[in-house]
Coordinates of C-alpha atoms in Angstrom, one line a residue:
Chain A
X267 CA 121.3 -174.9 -61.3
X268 CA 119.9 -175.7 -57.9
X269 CA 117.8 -178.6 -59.2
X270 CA 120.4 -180.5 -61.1
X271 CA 123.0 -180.0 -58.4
X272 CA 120.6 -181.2 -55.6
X273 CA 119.1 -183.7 -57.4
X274 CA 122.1 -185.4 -58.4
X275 CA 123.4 -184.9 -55.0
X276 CA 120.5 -186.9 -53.7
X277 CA 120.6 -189.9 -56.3
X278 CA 124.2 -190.3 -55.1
X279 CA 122.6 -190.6 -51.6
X280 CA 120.4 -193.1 -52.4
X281 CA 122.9 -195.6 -53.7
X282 CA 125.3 -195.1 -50.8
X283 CA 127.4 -192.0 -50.9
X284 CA 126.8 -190.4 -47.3
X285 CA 129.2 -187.4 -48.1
X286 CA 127.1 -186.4 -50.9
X287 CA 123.8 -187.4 -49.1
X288 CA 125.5 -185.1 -46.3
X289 CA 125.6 -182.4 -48.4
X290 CA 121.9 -182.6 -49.8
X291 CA 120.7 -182.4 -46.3
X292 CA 122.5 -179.7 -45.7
X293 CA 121.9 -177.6 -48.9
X294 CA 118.2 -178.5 -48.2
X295 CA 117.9 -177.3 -44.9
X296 CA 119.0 -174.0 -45.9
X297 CA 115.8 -173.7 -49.0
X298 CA 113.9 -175.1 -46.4
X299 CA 114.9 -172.9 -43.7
X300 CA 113.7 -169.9 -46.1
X301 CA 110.9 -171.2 -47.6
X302 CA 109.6 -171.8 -44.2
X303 CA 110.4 -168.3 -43.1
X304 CA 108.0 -166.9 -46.1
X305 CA 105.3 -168.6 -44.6
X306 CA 105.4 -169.1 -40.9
X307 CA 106.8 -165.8 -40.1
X308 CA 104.8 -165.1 -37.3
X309 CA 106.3 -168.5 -36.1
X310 CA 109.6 -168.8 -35.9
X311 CA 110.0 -171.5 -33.2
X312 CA 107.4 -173.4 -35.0
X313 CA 109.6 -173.2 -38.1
X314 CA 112.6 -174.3 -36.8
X315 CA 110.7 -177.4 -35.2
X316 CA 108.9 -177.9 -38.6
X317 CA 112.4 -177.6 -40.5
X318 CA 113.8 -180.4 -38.1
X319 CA 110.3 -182.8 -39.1
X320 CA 110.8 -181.8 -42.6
X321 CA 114.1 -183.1 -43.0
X322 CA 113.3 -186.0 -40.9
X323 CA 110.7 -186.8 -43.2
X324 CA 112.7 -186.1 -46.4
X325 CA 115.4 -188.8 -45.1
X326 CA 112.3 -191.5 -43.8
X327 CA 110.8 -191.4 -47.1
X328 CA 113.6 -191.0 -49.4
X329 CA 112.5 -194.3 -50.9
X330 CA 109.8 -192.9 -52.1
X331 CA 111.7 -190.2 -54.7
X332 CA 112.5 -191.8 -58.2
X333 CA 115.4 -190.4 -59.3
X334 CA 113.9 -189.5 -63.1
X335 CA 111.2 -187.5 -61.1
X336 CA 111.8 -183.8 -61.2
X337 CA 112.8 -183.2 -57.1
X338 CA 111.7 -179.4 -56.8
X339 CA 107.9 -180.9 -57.1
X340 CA 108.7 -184.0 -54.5
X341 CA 110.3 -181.7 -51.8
X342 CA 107.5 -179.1 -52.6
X343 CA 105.0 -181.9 -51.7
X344 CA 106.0 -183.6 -48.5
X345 CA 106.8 -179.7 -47.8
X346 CA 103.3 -178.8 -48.0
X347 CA 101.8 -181.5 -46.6
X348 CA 103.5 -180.8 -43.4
X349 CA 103.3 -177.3 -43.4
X350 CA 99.7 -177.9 -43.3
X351 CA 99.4 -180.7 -41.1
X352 CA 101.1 -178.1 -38.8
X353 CA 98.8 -174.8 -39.6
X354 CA 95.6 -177.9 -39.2
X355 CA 97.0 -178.7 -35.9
X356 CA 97.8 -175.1 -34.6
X357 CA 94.3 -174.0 -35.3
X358 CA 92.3 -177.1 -33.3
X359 CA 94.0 -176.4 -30.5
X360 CA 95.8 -173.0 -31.0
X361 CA 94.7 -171.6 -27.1
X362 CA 96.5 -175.3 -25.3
X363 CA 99.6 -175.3 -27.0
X364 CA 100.3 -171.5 -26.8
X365 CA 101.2 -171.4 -23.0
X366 CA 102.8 -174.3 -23.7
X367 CA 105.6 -173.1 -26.0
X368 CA 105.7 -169.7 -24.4
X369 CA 107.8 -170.5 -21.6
X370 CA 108.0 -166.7 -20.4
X371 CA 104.5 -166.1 -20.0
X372 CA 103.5 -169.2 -18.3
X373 CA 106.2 -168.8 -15.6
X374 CA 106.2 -165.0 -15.6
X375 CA 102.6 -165.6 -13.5
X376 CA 102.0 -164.9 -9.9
X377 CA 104.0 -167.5 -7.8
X378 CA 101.8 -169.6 -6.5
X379 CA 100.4 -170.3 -9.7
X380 CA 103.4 -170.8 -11.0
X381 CA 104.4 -173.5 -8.9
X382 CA 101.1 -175.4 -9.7
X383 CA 101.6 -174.8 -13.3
X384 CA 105.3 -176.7 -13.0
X385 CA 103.7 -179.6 -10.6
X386 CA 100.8 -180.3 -12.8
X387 CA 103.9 -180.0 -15.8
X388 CA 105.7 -182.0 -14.0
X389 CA 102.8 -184.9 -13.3
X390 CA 102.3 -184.7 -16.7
X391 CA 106.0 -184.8 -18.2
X392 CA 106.5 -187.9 -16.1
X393 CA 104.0 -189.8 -18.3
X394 CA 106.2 -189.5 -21.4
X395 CA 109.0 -191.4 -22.4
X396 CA 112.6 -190.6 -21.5
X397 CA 113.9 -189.5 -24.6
X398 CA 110.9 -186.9 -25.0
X399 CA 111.1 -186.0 -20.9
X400 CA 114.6 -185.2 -20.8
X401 CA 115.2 -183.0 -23.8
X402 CA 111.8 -181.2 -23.0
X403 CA 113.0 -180.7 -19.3
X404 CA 116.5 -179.6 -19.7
X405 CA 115.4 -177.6 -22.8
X406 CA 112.1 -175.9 -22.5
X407 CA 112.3 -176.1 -18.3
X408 CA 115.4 -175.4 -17.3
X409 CA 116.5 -173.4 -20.1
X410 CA 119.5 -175.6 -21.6
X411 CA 120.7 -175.0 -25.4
X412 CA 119.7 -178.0 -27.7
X413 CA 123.4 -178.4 -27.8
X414 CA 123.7 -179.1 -23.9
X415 CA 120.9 -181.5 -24.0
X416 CA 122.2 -183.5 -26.0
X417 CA 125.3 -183.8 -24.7
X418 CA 123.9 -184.3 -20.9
X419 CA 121.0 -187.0 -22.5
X420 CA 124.0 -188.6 -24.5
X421 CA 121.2 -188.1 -27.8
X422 CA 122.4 -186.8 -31.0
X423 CA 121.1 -182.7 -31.6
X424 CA 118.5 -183.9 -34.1
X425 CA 117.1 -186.4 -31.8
X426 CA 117.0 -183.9 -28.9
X427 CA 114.5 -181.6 -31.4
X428 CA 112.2 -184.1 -32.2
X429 CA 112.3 -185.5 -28.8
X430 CA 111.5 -181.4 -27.7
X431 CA 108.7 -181.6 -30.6
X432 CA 107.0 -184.9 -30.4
X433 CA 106.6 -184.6 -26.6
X434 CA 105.3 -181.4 -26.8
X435 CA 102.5 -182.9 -29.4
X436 CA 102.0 -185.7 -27.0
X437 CA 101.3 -183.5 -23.8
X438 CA 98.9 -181.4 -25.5
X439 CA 97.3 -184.3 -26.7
X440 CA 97.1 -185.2 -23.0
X441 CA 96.3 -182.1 -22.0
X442 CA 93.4 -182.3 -24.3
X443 CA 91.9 -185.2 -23.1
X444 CA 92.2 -183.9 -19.1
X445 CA 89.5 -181.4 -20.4
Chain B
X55 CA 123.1 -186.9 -37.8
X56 CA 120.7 -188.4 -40.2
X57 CA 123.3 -188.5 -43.2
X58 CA 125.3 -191.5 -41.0
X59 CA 121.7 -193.7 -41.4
X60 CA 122.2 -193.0 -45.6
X61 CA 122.5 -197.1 -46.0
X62 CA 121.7 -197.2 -49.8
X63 CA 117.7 -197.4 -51.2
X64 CA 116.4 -200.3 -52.8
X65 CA 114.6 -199.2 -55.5
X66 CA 112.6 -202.6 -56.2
X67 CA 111.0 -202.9 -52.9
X68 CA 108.0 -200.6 -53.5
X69 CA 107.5 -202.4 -56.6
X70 CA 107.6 -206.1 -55.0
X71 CA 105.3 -204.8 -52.6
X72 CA 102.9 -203.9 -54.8
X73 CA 102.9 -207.3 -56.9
X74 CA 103.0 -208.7 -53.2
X75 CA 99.2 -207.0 -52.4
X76 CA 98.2 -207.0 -55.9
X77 CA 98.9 -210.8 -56.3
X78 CA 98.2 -211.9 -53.0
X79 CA 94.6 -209.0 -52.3
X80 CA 93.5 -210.8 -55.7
X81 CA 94.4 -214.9 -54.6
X82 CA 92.0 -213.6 -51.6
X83 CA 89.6 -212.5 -54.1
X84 CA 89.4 -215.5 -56.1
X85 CA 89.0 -217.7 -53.2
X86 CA 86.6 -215.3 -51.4
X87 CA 84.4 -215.9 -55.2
X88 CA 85.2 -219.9 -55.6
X89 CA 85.0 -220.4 -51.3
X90 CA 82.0 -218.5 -50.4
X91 CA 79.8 -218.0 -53.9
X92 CA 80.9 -220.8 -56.0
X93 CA 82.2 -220.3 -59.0
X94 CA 78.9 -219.9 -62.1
X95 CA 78.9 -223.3 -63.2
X96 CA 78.4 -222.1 -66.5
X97 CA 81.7 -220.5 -67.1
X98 CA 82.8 -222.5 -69.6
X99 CA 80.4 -222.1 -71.8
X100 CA 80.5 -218.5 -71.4
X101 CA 84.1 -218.3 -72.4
X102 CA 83.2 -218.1 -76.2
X103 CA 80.4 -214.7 -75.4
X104 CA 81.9 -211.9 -76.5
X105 CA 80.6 -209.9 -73.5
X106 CA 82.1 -212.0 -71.5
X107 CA 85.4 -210.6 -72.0
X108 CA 83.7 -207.3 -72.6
X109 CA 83.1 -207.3 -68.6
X110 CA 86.7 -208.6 -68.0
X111 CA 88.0 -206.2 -70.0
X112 CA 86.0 -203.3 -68.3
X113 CA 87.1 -204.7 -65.0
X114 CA 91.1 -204.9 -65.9
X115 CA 91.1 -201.7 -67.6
X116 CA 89.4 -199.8 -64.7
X117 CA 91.5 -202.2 -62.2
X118 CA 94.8 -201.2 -64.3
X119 CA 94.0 -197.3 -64.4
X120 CA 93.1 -197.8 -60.5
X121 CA 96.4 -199.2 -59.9
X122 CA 98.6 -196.6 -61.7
X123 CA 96.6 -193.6 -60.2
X124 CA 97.4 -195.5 -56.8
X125 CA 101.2 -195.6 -57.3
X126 CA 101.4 -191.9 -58.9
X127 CA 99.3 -190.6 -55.6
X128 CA 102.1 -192.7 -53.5
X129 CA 105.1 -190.6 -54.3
X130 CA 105.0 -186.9 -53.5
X131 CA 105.1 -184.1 -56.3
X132 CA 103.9 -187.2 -59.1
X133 CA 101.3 -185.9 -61.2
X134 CA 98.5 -187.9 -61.9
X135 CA 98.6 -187.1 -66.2
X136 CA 95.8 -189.4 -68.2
X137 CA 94.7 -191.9 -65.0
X138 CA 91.2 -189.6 -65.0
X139 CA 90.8 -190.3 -69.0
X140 CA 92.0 -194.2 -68.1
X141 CA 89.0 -194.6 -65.9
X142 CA 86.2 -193.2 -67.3
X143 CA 87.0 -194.3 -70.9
X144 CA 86.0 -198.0 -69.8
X145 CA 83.0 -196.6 -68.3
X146 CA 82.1 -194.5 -71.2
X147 CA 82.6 -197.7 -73.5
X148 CA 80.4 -199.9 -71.2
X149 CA 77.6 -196.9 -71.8
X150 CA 77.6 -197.1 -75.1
X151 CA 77.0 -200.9 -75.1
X152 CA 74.9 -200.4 -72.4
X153 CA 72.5 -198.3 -74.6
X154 CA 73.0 -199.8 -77.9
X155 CA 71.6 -203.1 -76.5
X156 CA 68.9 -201.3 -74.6
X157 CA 67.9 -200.1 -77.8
X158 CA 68.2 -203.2 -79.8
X159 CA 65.9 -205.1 -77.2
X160 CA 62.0 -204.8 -77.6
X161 CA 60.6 -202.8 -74.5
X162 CA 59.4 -205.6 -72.3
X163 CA 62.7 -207.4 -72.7
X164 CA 64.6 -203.6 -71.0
X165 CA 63.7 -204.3 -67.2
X166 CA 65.7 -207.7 -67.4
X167 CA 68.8 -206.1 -69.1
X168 CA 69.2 -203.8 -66.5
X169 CA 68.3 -205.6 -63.6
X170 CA 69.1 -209.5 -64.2
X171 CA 68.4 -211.8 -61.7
X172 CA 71.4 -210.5 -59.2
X173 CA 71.6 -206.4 -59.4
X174 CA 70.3 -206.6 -55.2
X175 CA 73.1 -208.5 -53.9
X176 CA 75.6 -207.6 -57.2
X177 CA 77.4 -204.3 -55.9
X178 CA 77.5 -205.8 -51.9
X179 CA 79.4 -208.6 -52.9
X180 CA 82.2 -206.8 -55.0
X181 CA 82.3 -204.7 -51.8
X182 CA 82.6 -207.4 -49.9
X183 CA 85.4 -209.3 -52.3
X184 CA 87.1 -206.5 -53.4
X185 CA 88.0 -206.4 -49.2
X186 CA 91.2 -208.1 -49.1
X187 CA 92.7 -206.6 -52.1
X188 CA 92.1 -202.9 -50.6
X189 CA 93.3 -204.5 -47.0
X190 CA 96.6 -205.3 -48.8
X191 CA 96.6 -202.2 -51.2
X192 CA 96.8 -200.1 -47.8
X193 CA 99.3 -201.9 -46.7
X194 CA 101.6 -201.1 -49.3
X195 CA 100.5 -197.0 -49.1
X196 CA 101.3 -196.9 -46.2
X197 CA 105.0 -197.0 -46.4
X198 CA 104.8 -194.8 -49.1
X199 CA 103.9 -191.4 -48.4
X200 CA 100.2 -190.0 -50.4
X201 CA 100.1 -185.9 -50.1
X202 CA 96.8 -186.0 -50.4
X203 CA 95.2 -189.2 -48.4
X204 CA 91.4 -189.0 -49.6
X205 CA 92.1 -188.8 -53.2
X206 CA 94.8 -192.0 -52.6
X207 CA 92.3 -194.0 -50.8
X208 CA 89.7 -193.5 -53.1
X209 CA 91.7 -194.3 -56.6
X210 CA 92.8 -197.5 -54.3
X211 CA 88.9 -198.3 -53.4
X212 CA 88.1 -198.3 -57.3
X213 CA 91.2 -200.3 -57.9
X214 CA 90.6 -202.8 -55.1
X215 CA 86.8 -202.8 -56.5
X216 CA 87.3 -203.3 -59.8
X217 CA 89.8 -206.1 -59.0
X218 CA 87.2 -207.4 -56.3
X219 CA 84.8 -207.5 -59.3
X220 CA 87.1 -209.4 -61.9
X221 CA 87.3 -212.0 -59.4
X222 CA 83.2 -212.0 -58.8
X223 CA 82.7 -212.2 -62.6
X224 CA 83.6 -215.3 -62.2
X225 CA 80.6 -216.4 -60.2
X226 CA 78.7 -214.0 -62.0
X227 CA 75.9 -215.6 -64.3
X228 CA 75.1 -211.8 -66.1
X229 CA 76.3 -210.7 -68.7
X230 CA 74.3 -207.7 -69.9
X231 CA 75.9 -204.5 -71.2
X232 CA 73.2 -202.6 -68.6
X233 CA 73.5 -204.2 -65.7
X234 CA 77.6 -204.3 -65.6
X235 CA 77.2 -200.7 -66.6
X236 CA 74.9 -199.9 -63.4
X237 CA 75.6 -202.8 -60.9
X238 CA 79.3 -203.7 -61.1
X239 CA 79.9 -199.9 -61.6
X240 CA 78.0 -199.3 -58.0
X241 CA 80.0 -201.8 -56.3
X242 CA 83.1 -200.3 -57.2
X243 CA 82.1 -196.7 -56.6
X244 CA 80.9 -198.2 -53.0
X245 CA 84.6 -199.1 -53.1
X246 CA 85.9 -196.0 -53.8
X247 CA 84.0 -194.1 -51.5
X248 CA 84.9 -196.6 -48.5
X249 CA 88.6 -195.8 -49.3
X250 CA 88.1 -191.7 -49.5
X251 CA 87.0 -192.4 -46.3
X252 CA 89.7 -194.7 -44.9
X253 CA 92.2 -192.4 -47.1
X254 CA 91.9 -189.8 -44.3
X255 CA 92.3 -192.1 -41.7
X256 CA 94.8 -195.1 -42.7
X257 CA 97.4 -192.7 -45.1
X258 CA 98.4 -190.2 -43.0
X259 CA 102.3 -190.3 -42.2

């Protein structure tokens, strides 16, 4: 069974065994992937960057899983409470972060607004911290694969997505308080 | 990847955290009560009234359901099973004492039962004690990770109150059933209401 297998793949990780905690990650990440796509089909890039927080999140509070505890209910959880962190987010300011993430429409406008869109981007971009800049630029900006990034910002992949998604909370918070 | 960061958990630490706050919140407590309010100077006479220990019992037992509740709401996906049945049996219990000494007492002696000579300032001060043992309670929580942050801060307001008020019953010269049932009650729900509050603002993670 799922459970069992997971489970006791993930109370090996927690005394040590990073093969087997290897695994779990990866295992999860797939449940994940599809449990996500159920509910944020509309979403998909919002999935993937949610995945990515999830499994971030599993690792940061693995602490917090006792390994008697049924783990179905403890994934479920932190699942949840992200998922709606996320949808809680989206809707308060659903109309600022759309042109963000949609690349094409934002620089499919008239030229001259274009530029100004990019130097105002730009302006703002340079406010945030390198490891959130650089993935954002070479990534959302210029186009690169996650893959690239990395390997030009010398980060890991994983790093380069939360770098993409943290930043991209952090200038719609700015662009928030602009307004 | 994240699997190379896989160092191995230590199980005890959430639990020496929590004797960490609990102990030190409730020092805090206790020297908030004997530094500030003076301890009653007629404790130890009081020691041999049964309802003396009636009100320490009430506080532990809702202090002890408060804290359970707290660590169940810690961990994701942990159900919170008989902590609701934990705290109001206590209450409940202080009720029934509550009205079978109301009704033992002839009517003029009622007002006093209820209202002693401290019920204005009673529920304020357990607020106001029961401070440092939330401060440290929050402390702990938030390394943990509460799925739902009002409901956490609240069952740690009510056990940071009801710890806050073992250490005021100390300086406490009442010792009606009525007036622990209204007055030391208050000042824990006060408690627990300050933390549903803070909940949505301090636990998030």
């Amino acid at each position: 069974m799922t459970e069992e297998r997971l489970r006791s793949l993930l109370v090996r990780g927690l005394v040590g065994d990073e093969s087997a905690y290897r695994t779990f990650l990866g295992e999860l990440a797939a449940h994940l992937r599809s449990w996500l796509r159920g509910r944020l089909a509309r979403l998909p890039e919002e999935a993937e960057d949610l995945l990515q927080e999830l499994l971030l999140t599993v690792h940061n509070q693995r602490h917090t899983y006792e390994p008697k505890q049924p783990l179905k209910p403890w994934v479920h959880a932190i699942a949840r409470y992200k998922l709606i962190d996320l949808l809680r987010r989206r809707s308060r300011n659903e109309m600022l972060n759309d042109p963000l993430d949609n690349d094409d429409e934002l620089f499919a406008a008239a030229d001259g607004e274009a530029a100004e869109a990019r130097y105002d981007l730009a302006k703002l971009l340079d406010q945030l911290p390198d490891r959130q800049r650089l993935p954002i630029f070479y990534v959302k900006i210029e186009g690169a694969s996650v893959a690239d990034a990395a390997k030009r910002t010398g980060m890991s992949e994983s790093a380069v997505k939360v770098g993409i998604h943290r930043g991209l909370k952090a200038l719609a918070a700015k662009i928030r308080n602009i307004e | 990847m994240l699997s190379a960061g896989a160092e191995p958990v230590n199980a005890r630490r959430v639990a020496w955290r929590y004797l960490l706050a609990v102990s030190g919140g409730s020092l805090a407590a206790l020297a908030l009560t004997a530094g500030a309010l003076k301890l009653n100077p007629a404790l130890p006479q009081e020691l041999s009234a049964p309802m003396f220990w009636a009100r320490e019992a009430f506080c532990a037992s809702l202090a002890m359901a408060g804290l359970v509740g707290t660590a169940r709401l810690a961990r994701p996906g942990r159900p919170l099973g008989s902590v609701p049945v934990g705290i109001a049996l206590p209450v409940i219990a202080m009720w029934a004492l509550a009205a079978l000494s109301l009704h033992a007492a002839p009517p003029v002696a009622r007002a006093n039962l209820i209202f002693g000579h401290t019920a204005r300032v009673c529920p304020f001060l357990i607020a106001m004690i029961a401070l440092p043992v939330f401060v440290a309670l929050v402390w702990v929580l938030r390394g943990l990770a509460p799925t739902r942050p009002r409901l956490t801060g609240a069952v740690a307001g009510l056990a940071a109150g009801s710890l806050g008020a073992l250490a005021y019953s100390l300086h406490c010269p009442e010792l009606a059933a009525p007036f622990i049932g209204i007055w030391y009650l208050l000042g824990i729900t006060i408690c627990a209401t300050l933390g549903a509050w803070a909940g949505t603002r301090l636990l998030r993670w």
